[in-house]
mmCIF file of C-alpha atoms in Angstrom:
data_model
loop_
_atom_site.group_PDB
_atom_site.id
_atom_site.type_symbol
_atom_site.label_atom_id
_atom_site.label_comp_id
_atom_site.label_asym_id
_atom_site.label_seq_id
_atom_site.Cartn_x
_atom_site.Cartn_y
_atom_site.Cartn_z
ATOM 1 C CA MET A 1 -5.029 -21.540 -7.137
ATOM 2 C CA ILE A 2 -3.762 -23.599 -4.163
ATOM 3 C CA ASN A 3 -5.310 -26.947 -3.204
ATOM 4 C CA LEU A 4 -5.446 -26.867 0.596
ATOM 5 C CA THR A 5 -6.321 -30.559 0.845
ATOM 6 C CA LEU A 6 -2.840 -31.648 -0.308
ATOM 7 C CA ASN A 7 -1.286 -31.040 3.109
ATOM 8 C CA LYS A 8 -2.024 -34.307 4.903
ATOM 9 C CA ASN A 9 -0.732 -32.854 8.186
ATOM 10 C CA ARG A 10 -3.801 -30.622 8.283
ATOM 11 C CA ASP A 11 -6.930 -32.479 9.392
ATOM 12 C CA LEU A 12 -9.675 -30.227 8.064
ATOM 13 C CA LYS A 13 -12.453 -32.364 9.540
ATOM 14 C CA ALA A 14 -10.893 -32.125 12.997
ATOM 15 C CA ILE A 15 -10.316 -28.370 12.661
ATOM 16 C CA SER A 16 -13.885 -27.798 11.462
ATOM 17 C CA ALA A 17 -15.200 -29.889 14.370
ATOM 18 C CA ASP A 18 -13.101 -27.890 16.845
ATOM 19 C CA PHE A 19 -14.386 -24.688 15.265
ATOM 20 C CA TYR A 20 -17.970 -25.852 15.704
ATOM 21 C CA TYR A 21 -17.478 -26.819 19.352
ATOM 22 C CA SER A 22 -15.898 -23.429 20.016
ATOM 23 C CA ILE A 23 -19.135 -21.666 19.032
ATOM 24 C CA ASP A 24 -21.880 -24.259 19.517
ATOM 25 C CA LYS A 25 -23.059 -23.155 22.978
ATOM 26 C CA ASN A 26 -23.325 -19.553 21.893
ATOM 27 C CA ILE A 27 -25.104 -20.293 18.631
ATOM 28 C CA LYS A 28 -27.529 -22.801 20.212
ATOM 29 C CA SER A 29 -28.303 -20.301 22.941
ATOM 30 C CA LYS A 30 -29.284 -17.726 20.331
ATOM 31 C CA ILE A 31 -31.452 -20.246 18.468
ATOM 32 C CA ASN A 32 -33.198 -21.230 21.706
ATOM 33 C CA LYS A 33 -33.719 -17.606 22.712
ATOM 34 C CA ASN A 34 -35.456 -16.875 19.415
ATOM 35 C CA SER A 35 -37.081 -20.265 18.772
ATOM 36 C CA LYS A 36 -40.656 -19.099 19.426
ATOM 37 C CA TYR A 37 -40.374 -16.408 16.769
ATOM 38 C CA LEU A 38 -38.374 -18.593 14.338
ATOM 39 C CA ASN A 39 -40.923 -21.377 14.606
ATOM 40 C CA THR A 40 -43.548 -19.103 13.062
ATOM 41 C CA PHE A 41 -41.646 -19.653 9.798
ATOM 42 C CA LYS A 42 -41.636 -22.948 7.906
ATOM 43 C CA THR A 43 -38.997 -24.541 5.671
ATOM 44 C CA ALA A 44 -39.906 -25.965 2.262
ATOM 45 C CA SER A 45 -40.786 -29.321 3.842
ATOM 46 C CA ASN A 46 -42.920 -27.605 6.491
ATOM 47 C CA HIS A 47 -40.417 -27.874 9.356
ATOM 48 C CA GLN A 48 -40.495 -25.148 11.984
ATOM 49 C CA LEU A 49 -37.408 -23.043 11.298
ATOM 50 C CA GLY A 50 -36.154 -22.806 14.881
ATOM 51 C CA THR A 51 -36.501 -26.537 15.439
ATOM 52 C CA TYR A 52 -34.870 -27.277 12.091
ATOM 53 C CA LEU A 53 -31.891 -25.023 12.820
ATOM 54 C CA ARG A 54 -31.367 -26.529 16.255
ATOM 55 C CA ALA A 55 -31.426 -30.068 14.830
ATOM 56 C CA ASN A 56 -29.039 -29.342 11.956
ATOM 57 C CA ILE A 57 -26.735 -26.607 13.222
ATOM 58 C CA LYS A 58 -23.686 -28.858 13.590
ATOM 59 C CA GLU A 59 -23.878 -29.963 9.958
ATOM 60 C CA ILE A 60 -24.491 -26.396 8.779
ATOM 61 C CA ILE A 61 -21.392 -25.137 10.593
ATOM 62 C CA SER A 62 -18.900 -27.966 10.139
ATOM 63 C CA SER A 63 -19.767 -29.900 6.962
ATOM 64 C CA ASP A 64 -18.398 -29.190 3.494
ATOM 65 C CA LEU A 65 -20.430 -26.902 1.257
ATOM 66 C CA LYS A 66 -21.642 -29.603 -1.128
ATOM 67 C CA THR A 67 -23.083 -31.576 1.787
ATOM 68 C CA ILE A 68 -24.770 -28.521 3.303
ATOM 69 C CA LEU A 69 -26.298 -27.351 0.033
ATOM 70 C CA SER A 70 -27.477 -30.831 -0.885
ATOM 71 C CA ALA A 71 -29.173 -31.297 2.481
ATOM 72 C CA HIS A 72 -30.459 -27.818 3.275
ATOM 73 C CA GLU A 73 -30.548 -25.411 0.319
ATOM 74 C CA TYR A 74 -33.993 -26.614 -0.773
ATOM 75 C CA GLU A 75 -35.363 -26.184 2.740
ATOM 76 C CA PHE A 76 -34.081 -22.617 3.117
ATOM 77 C CA LYS A 77 -34.085 -21.129 -0.369
ATOM 78 C CA LYS A 78 -37.635 -19.791 -0.779
ATOM 79 C CA LEU A 79 -37.992 -18.675 2.841
ATOM 80 C CA PHE A 80 -34.697 -16.801 2.893
ATOM 81 C CA GLN A 81 -35.362 -15.303 -0.536
ATOM 82 C CA ILE A 82 -38.558 -13.733 0.762
ATOM 83 C CA GLU A 83 -37.653 -12.862 4.351
ATOM 84 C CA TYR A 84 -33.919 -12.133 4.094
ATOM 85 C CA ILE A 85 -32.626 -11.405 0.589
ATOM 86 C CA ASN A 86 -35.612 -9.329 -0.573
ATOM 87 C CA ASP A 87 -35.726 -7.470 2.729
ATOM 88 C CA LYS A 88 -33.936 -4.186 2.063
ATOM 89 C CA PRO A 89 -35.538 -1.538 4.256
ATOM 90 C CA LYS A 90 -33.492 1.181 5.925
ATOM 91 C CA GLU A 91 -33.749 -0.883 9.090
ATOM 92 C CA PHE A 92 -33.431 -4.683 9.021
ATOM 93 C CA SER A 93 -36.563 -6.706 9.617
ATOM 94 C CA LYS A 94 -36.796 -8.750 12.805
ATOM 95 C CA PHE A 95 -36.185 -11.947 10.796
ATOM 96 C CA LYS A 96 -32.997 -10.630 9.207
ATOM 97 C CA THR A 97 -31.748 -9.213 12.497
ATOM 98 C CA ILE A 98 -32.207 -12.535 14.299
ATOM 99 C CA ILE A 99 -30.586 -14.604 11.524
ATOM 100 C CA ASN A 100 -27.582 -12.264 11.565
ATOM 101 C CA GLU A 101 -27.436 -12.550 15.349
ATOM 102 C CA ILE A 102 -27.418 -16.357 15.199
ATOM 103 C CA PHE A 103 -24.891 -16.595 12.369
ATOM 104 C CA ASP A 104 -22.832 -13.768 13.808
ATOM 105 C CA TYR A 105 -19.765 -13.605 11.572
ATOM 106 C CA GLU A 106 -19.012 -10.066 12.726
ATOM 107 C CA SER A 107 -18.423 -11.317 16.260
ATOM 108 C CA LEU A 108 -16.103 -14.057 14.963
ATOM 109 C CA SER A 109 -14.190 -11.511 12.898
ATOM 110 C CA ALA A 110 -13.771 -9.185 15.865
ATOM 111 C CA ASN A 111 -13.068 -11.687 18.632
ATOM 112 C CA GLU A 112 -12.010 -15.135 17.362
ATOM 113 C CA ALA A 113 -10.564 -14.719 13.868
ATOM 114 C CA TYR A 114 -6.944 -15.121 15.016
ATOM 115 C CA SER A 115 -7.731 -18.515 16.541
ATOM 116 C CA PHE A 116 -9.530 -19.499 13.350
ATOM 117 C CA THR A 117 -6.684 -18.563 10.961
ATOM 118 C CA GLU A 118 -3.946 -19.877 13.260
ATOM 119 C CA ALA A 119 -5.627 -23.282 13.497
ATOM 120 C CA LEU A 120 -5.522 -23.572 9.714
ATOM 121 C CA GLY A 121 -1.839 -22.599 9.511
ATOM 122 C CA ILE A 122 -1.960 -21.352 5.914
ATOM 123 C CA ASN A 123 0.907 -18.978 5.117
ATOM 124 C CA THR A 124 0.070 -17.754 1.611
ATOM 125 C CA CYS A 125 -3.152 -16.655 -0.017
ATOM 126 C CA PRO A 126 -4.782 -19.686 -1.652
ATOM 127 C CA TYR A 127 -6.388 -17.524 -4.336
ATOM 128 C CA CYS A 128 -3.211 -15.894 -5.710
ATOM 129 C CA ASN A 129 -0.122 -17.476 -4.038
ATOM 130 C CA ARG A 130 1.419 -13.983 -4.079
ATOM 131 C CA ASN A 131 1.058 -12.686 -0.531
ATOM 132 C CA TYR A 132 1.766 -13.958 2.963
ATOM 133 C CA ILE A 133 -1.295 -14.347 5.190
ATOM 134 C CA THR A 134 0.578 -15.711 8.213
ATOM 135 C CA THR A 135 -1.157 -15.176 11.558
ATOM 136 C CA ILE A 136 0.921 -13.100 13.992
ATOM 137 C CA GLY A 137 -0.646 -12.351 17.356
ATOM 138 C CA ASN A 138 -3.806 -13.751 18.882
ATOM 139 C CA ASP A 139 -7.387 -12.796 19.669
ATOM 140 C CA ARG A 140 -6.234 -10.806 22.703
ATOM 141 C CA VAL A 141 -3.067 -9.200 21.336
ATOM 142 C CA LYS A 142 -3.939 -8.539 17.706
ATOM 143 C CA PHE A 143 -1.346 -7.751 15.032
ATOM 144 C CA VAL A 144 -1.890 -9.286 11.585
ATOM 145 C CA ARG A 145 -3.911 -12.137 10.124
ATOM 146 C CA ALA A 146 -5.556 -13.188 6.888
ATOM 147 C CA ASP A 147 -8.717 -11.622 5.604
ATOM 148 C CA ILE A 148 -11.601 -14.103 5.562
ATOM 149 C CA ASP A 149 -13.542 -14.468 2.317
ATOM 150 C CA HIS A 150 -17.058 -15.881 2.178
ATOM 151 C CA PHE A 151 -16.802 -18.159 -0.849
ATOM 152 C CA LEU A 152 -20.586 -18.208 -1.200
ATOM 153 C CA PRO A 153 -21.947 -14.688 -0.568
ATOM 154 C CA LYS A 154 -23.336 -13.823 2.839
ATOM 155 C CA TYR A 155 -26.371 -11.995 1.490
ATOM 156 C CA LYS A 156 -27.505 -14.978 -0.594
ATOM 157 C CA TYR A 157 -26.559 -17.712 1.901
ATOM 158 C CA PRO A 158 -26.945 -16.094 5.339
ATOM 159 C CA TYR A 159 -27.051 -19.510 7.013
ATOM 160 C CA LEU A 160 -23.469 -20.054 5.737
ATOM 161 C CA ARG A 161 -22.082 -16.893 7.349
ATOM 162 C CA LEU A 162 -20.312 -19.072 9.959
ATOM 163 C CA SER A 163 -19.858 -22.277 7.978
ATOM 164 C CA PHE A 164 -16.257 -23.424 8.248
ATOM 165 C CA TYR A 165 -15.821 -24.424 4.600
ATOM 166 C CA ASN A 166 -17.313 -21.146 3.426
ATOM 167 C CA LEU A 167 -14.646 -19.131 5.259
ATOM 168 C CA ILE A 168 -11.486 -18.894 3.146
ATOM 169 C CA PRO A 169 -8.374 -17.200 4.596
ATOM 170 C CA SER A 170 -7.068 -14.891 1.893
ATOM 171 C CA CYS A 171 -5.082 -11.720 1.291
ATOM 172 C CA VAL A 172 -6.607 -8.245 1.320
ATOM 173 C CA ILE A 173 -5.869 -7.767 -2.387
ATOM 174 C CA CYS A 174 -7.829 -10.864 -3.423
ATOM 175 C CA ASN A 175 -10.677 -10.507 -0.950
ATOM 176 C CA ARG A 176 -11.343 -6.777 -0.916
ATOM 177 C CA ASN A 177 -9.653 -5.208 -3.925
ATOM 178 C CA ALA A 178 -10.075 -7.901 -6.579
ATOM 179 C CA LYS A 179 -13.200 -9.807 -5.541
ATOM 180 C CA GLY A 180 -15.068 -7.186 -3.560
ATOM 181 C CA ARG A 181 -18.783 -7.898 -4.058
ATOM 182 C CA LYS A 182 -18.305 -10.299 -6.988
ATOM 183 C CA GLU A 183 -19.831 -13.727 -6.435
ATOM 184 C CA THR A 184 -18.097 -17.094 -6.578
ATOM 185 C CA SER A 185 -19.797 -20.485 -6.697
ATOM 186 C CA LEU A 186 -18.932 -24.170 -6.617
ATOM 187 C CA GLU A 187 -20.113 -24.509 -10.224
ATOM 188 C CA LYS A 188 -18.129 -21.604 -11.677
ATOM 189 C CA ASN A 189 -15.033 -21.320 -9.490
ATOM 190 C CA ILE A 190 -12.206 -23.267 -7.876
ATOM 191 C CA HIS A 191 -12.772 -23.777 -4.142
ATOM 192 C CA PRO A 192 -9.406 -24.233 -2.345
ATOM 193 C CA TYR A 193 -10.814 -26.804 0.088
ATOM 194 C CA ILE A 194 -11.766 -28.965 -2.911
ATOM 195 C CA GLU A 195 -9.116 -28.434 -5.596
ATOM 196 C CA GLY A 196 -6.445 -26.113 -6.951
ATOM 197 C CA PHE A 197 -5.182 -25.096 -10.375
ATOM 198 C CA GLY A 198 -2.548 -27.849 -10.350
ATOM 199 C CA ASN A 199 -1.261 -28.614 -13.836
ATOM 200 C CA ASP A 200 -4.553 -27.605 -15.434
ATOM 201 C CA ALA A 201 -3.426 -23.970 -15.552
ATOM 202 C CA LYS A 202 0.157 -22.750 -15.773
ATOM 203 C CA LEU A 203 1.621 -19.276 -15.833
ATOM 204 C CA ILE A 204 3.590 -18.309 -18.914
ATOM 205 C CA HIS A 205 5.065 -15.132 -20.356
ATOM 206 C CA LYS A 206 4.521 -13.820 -23.873
ATOM 207 C CA PRO A 207 7.647 -12.035 -25.104
ATOM 208 C CA LYS A 208 6.942 -9.458 -27.805
ATOM 209 C CA THR A 209 10.364 -7.844 -28.084
ATOM 210 C CA TYR A 210 13.991 -8.910 -28.004
ATOM 211 C CA GLN A 211 14.283 -7.272 -24.562
ATOM 212 C CA ASP A 212 11.480 -9.539 -23.343
ATOM 213 C CA LEU A 213 13.331 -12.587 -24.634
ATOM 214 C CA ILE A 214 16.601 -11.814 -22.877
ATOM 215 C CA GLY A 215 15.042 -10.895 -19.540
ATOM 216 C CA LYS A 216 15.230 -7.122 -19.722
ATOM 217 C CA GLY A 217 11.715 -6.261 -20.828
ATOM 218 C CA ASN A 218 8.172 -6.285 -19.502
ATOM 219 C CA PRO A 219 6.413 -9.190 -21.235
ATOM 220 C CA GLU A 220 2.722 -10.011 -20.891
ATOM 221 C CA MET A 221 1.792 -12.668 -18.314
ATOM 222 C CA ASP A 222 -0.809 -15.265 -19.248
ATOM 223 C CA PHE A 223 -1.979 -18.812 -18.544
ATOM 224 C CA THR A 224 -2.021 -22.011 -20.575
ATOM 225 C CA PHE A 225 -4.690 -24.615 -19.886
ATOM 226 C CA SER A 226 -5.198 -28.373 -20.033
ATOM 227 C CA ASP A 227 -7.963 -30.152 -21.948
ATOM 228 C CA ASN A 228 -10.026 -30.565 -18.767
ATOM 229 C CA LYS A 229 -12.743 -28.204 -20.006
ATOM 230 C CA THR A 230 -14.996 -28.293 -16.941
ATOM 231 C CA LYS A 231 -12.206 -27.526 -14.507
ATOM 232 C CA VAL A 232 -10.572 -24.994 -16.819
ATOM 233 C CA GLU A 233 -13.789 -22.977 -16.966
ATOM 234 C CA LYS A 234 -13.769 -22.775 -13.170
ATOM 235 C CA ILE A 235 -10.097 -21.805 -13.197
ATOM 236 C CA LYS A 236 -10.839 -19.035 -15.690
ATOM 237 C CA GLY A 237 -13.599 -17.900 -13.328
ATOM 238 C CA ASN A 238 -11.017 -17.465 -10.552
ATOM 239 C CA ILE A 239 -8.579 -15.714 -12.876
ATOM 240 C CA ARG A 240 -11.279 -13.168 -13.711
ATOM 241 C CA VAL A 241 -12.650 -12.680 -10.194
ATOM 242 C CA PHE A 242 -9.248 -12.326 -8.520
ATOM 243 C CA ARG A 243 -7.672 -10.490 -11.495
ATOM 244 C CA LEU A 244 -4.723 -12.844 -11.476
ATOM 245 C CA LYS A 245 -3.283 -11.660 -14.788
ATOM 246 C CA ASP A 246 -3.255 -8.117 -13.423
ATOM 247 C CA GLN A 247 -1.719 -9.262 -10.164
ATOM 248 C CA TYR A 248 1.094 -11.168 -11.868
ATOM 249 C CA SER A 249 1.709 -8.440 -14.442
ATOM 250 C CA ILE A 250 3.711 -6.496 -11.849
ATOM 251 C CA HIS A 251 6.304 -9.273 -11.500
ATOM 252 C CA ALA A 252 8.417 -8.498 -14.562
ATOM 253 C CA LYS A 253 11.513 -8.182 -12.366
ATOM 254 C CA ASP A 254 10.975 -11.660 -10.878
ATOM 255 C CA LEU A 255 10.377 -13.059 -14.343
ATOM 256 C CA ASN A 256 13.524 -11.441 -15.725
ATOM 257 C CA GLN A 257 15.598 -12.925 -12.899
ATOM 258 C CA LEU A 258 14.401 -16.400 -13.879
ATOM 259 C CA ILE A 259 15.197 -15.740 -17.548
ATOM 260 C CA ALA A 260 18.677 -14.583 -16.493
ATOM 261 C CA LEU A 261 19.188 -17.928 -14.743
ATOM 262 C CA LYS A 262 18.263 -19.648 -17.982
ATOM 263 C CA GLU A 263 20.974 -17.670 -19.756
ATOM 264 C CA ALA A 264 23.554 -18.447 -17.050
ATOM 265 C CA PHE A 265 22.943 -22.142 -16.470
ATOM 266 C CA THR A 266 22.054 -25.270 -18.414
ATOM 267 C CA GLU A 267 18.859 -27.316 -18.160
ATOM 268 C CA SER A 268 20.767 -29.855 -16.056
ATOM 269 C CA TYR A 269 21.574 -27.225 -13.416
ATOM 270 C CA ILE A 270 19.709 -29.057 -10.622
ATOM 271 C CA ASP A 271 21.397 -32.381 -11.378
ATOM 272 C CA ASP A 272 24.765 -30.621 -11.645
ATOM 273 C CA LEU A 273 24.232 -29.004 -8.246
ATOM 274 C CA ILE A 274 23.489 -32.378 -6.633
ATOM 275 C CA ALA A 275 26.542 -33.945 -8.280
ATOM 276 C CA ARG A 276 28.822 -31.048 -7.325
ATOM 277 C CA TYR A 277 28.114 -31.346 -3.606
ATOM 278 C CA PRO A 278 27.772 -35.108 -2.922
ATOM 279 C CA LYS A 279 28.509 -34.731 0.793
ATOM 280 C CA LEU A 280 25.343 -32.674 1.226
ATOM 281 C CA LYS A 281 23.247 -35.577 -0.114
ATOM 282 C CA LEU A 282 20.758 -33.137 -1.589
ATOM 283 C CA THR A 283 17.391 -34.334 -2.793
ATOM 284 C CA LYS A 284 16.049 -32.826 -5.993
ATOM 285 C CA GLU A 285 13.591 -30.773 -3.919
ATOM 286 C CA GLU A 286 16.400 -29.413 -1.706
ATOM 287 C CA ALA A 287 18.614 -28.570 -4.674
ATOM 288 C CA TYR A 288 15.689 -26.787 -6.321
ATOM 289 C CA TYR A 289 15.153 -24.700 -3.183
ATOM 290 C CA TYR A 290 18.831 -23.733 -2.966
ATOM 291 C CA ALA A 291 18.926 -22.857 -6.655
ATOM 292 C CA PHE A 292 15.705 -20.892 -6.988
ATOM 293 C CA GLY A 293 14.741 -19.953 -3.446
ATOM 294 C CA THR A 294 11.340 -21.585 -3.509
ATOM 295 C CA VAL A 295 9.594 -24.912 -2.967
ATOM 296 C CA TYR A 296 9.535 -27.566 -5.677
ATOM 297 C CA SER A 297 6.230 -29.360 -5.159
ATOM 298 C CA GLU A 298 2.634 -28.148 -5.357
ATOM 299 C CA ILE A 299 2.011 -29.145 -1.747
ATOM 300 C CA GLY A 300 4.489 -26.468 -0.675
ATOM 301 C CA ASP A 301 2.690 -23.617 -2.443
ATOM 302 C CA GLU A 302 0.690 -22.759 0.667
ATOM 303 C CA SER A 303 3.905 -22.112 2.586
ATOM 304 C CA GLN A 304 5.733 -19.777 0.195
ATOM 305 C CA PRO A 305 4.478 -16.938 -2.018
ATOM 306 C CA MET A 306 5.206 -17.005 -5.756
ATOM 307 C CA SER A 307 6.181 -20.681 -5.750
ATOM 308 C CA LYS A 308 3.738 -21.668 -8.508
ATOM 309 C CA PHE A 309 4.809 -18.663 -10.583
ATOM 310 C CA LYS A 310 8.466 -19.678 -10.356
ATOM 311 C CA ARG A 311 7.796 -23.354 -11.007
ATOM 312 C CA ASP A 312 5.561 -22.664 -14.011
ATOM 313 C CA ILE A 313 7.910 -20.099 -15.556
ATOM 314 C CA LEU A 314 11.016 -22.255 -15.038
ATOM 315 C CA GLU A 315 9.230 -25.082 -16.806
ATOM 316 C CA HIS A 316 7.979 -22.744 -19.534
ATOM 317 C CA ILE A 317 11.489 -21.497 -20.338
ATOM 318 C CA GLU A 318 12.716 -25.115 -20.159
ATOM 319 C CA MET A 319 14.955 -24.543 -17.180
ATOM 320 C CA ILE A 320 13.372 -27.463 -15.331
ATOM 321 C CA SER A 321 11.136 -30.405 -16.165
ATOM 322 C CA ILE A 322 8.284 -31.135 -13.741
#
């Protein structure tokens, strides 16, 4: 839902590089320790696996997913399909155990996840924009942090278990309750480090009764879509996976409060507010925040829950014009 590239104060390339350098010695040490065994396996182009991993580990950890898949998916796919994905004994094979040791997400989750989420500084879940995921505490004194979703599944892409752009900070509801073991992909879903819903999908309500119309009912929540068919299909993929209609269906009270504002004020409410208090020299964005208690622009969605919901609904009921 949220496009995390809009915030130009966040240098994702620098953060991903810092993330890599925080784990590179450990991960290279594990590759070196197991290189003799790994080199008994060959990639699609006949490279020794241990040597190939050592030569390309920086790109695998810190590059964006499209770059990694373009460069390395062909090399790994058949080998990992046979030795890792199809390996389902009661005890892991040596190959699977070593790959999991090298790309040790579990260790990151237990020991370094607070540093990871704090460096990103994302306050609301990028999948739903409903819940705070603010990091409070640190790796030593733990309190609360975001869940971390693997956008591409760990079992199918074990070499991406520690890849920066495959690790998406998210809320527990989206990651565990809604998505669970469902798969997402770059072809079928919106990846928040690439794009967001933007104006290609907007929340609306569908009043069915008079009570719904006047802000005292429980109308159905839905989405309207642009004509950008390729992107809309990916958006619909996210709506299904993260059960966004279900998630927003519980916000009838918030919706009714916005409808009540429509009944109380005119469409020019923001302009009237600016004109009424000239000494404050309010911008339109500031007046919007004072009036509706949320941010005006899409770039602010990552900082405040429910901001897209409010913006879309206020536009839908013609309270504002974006």
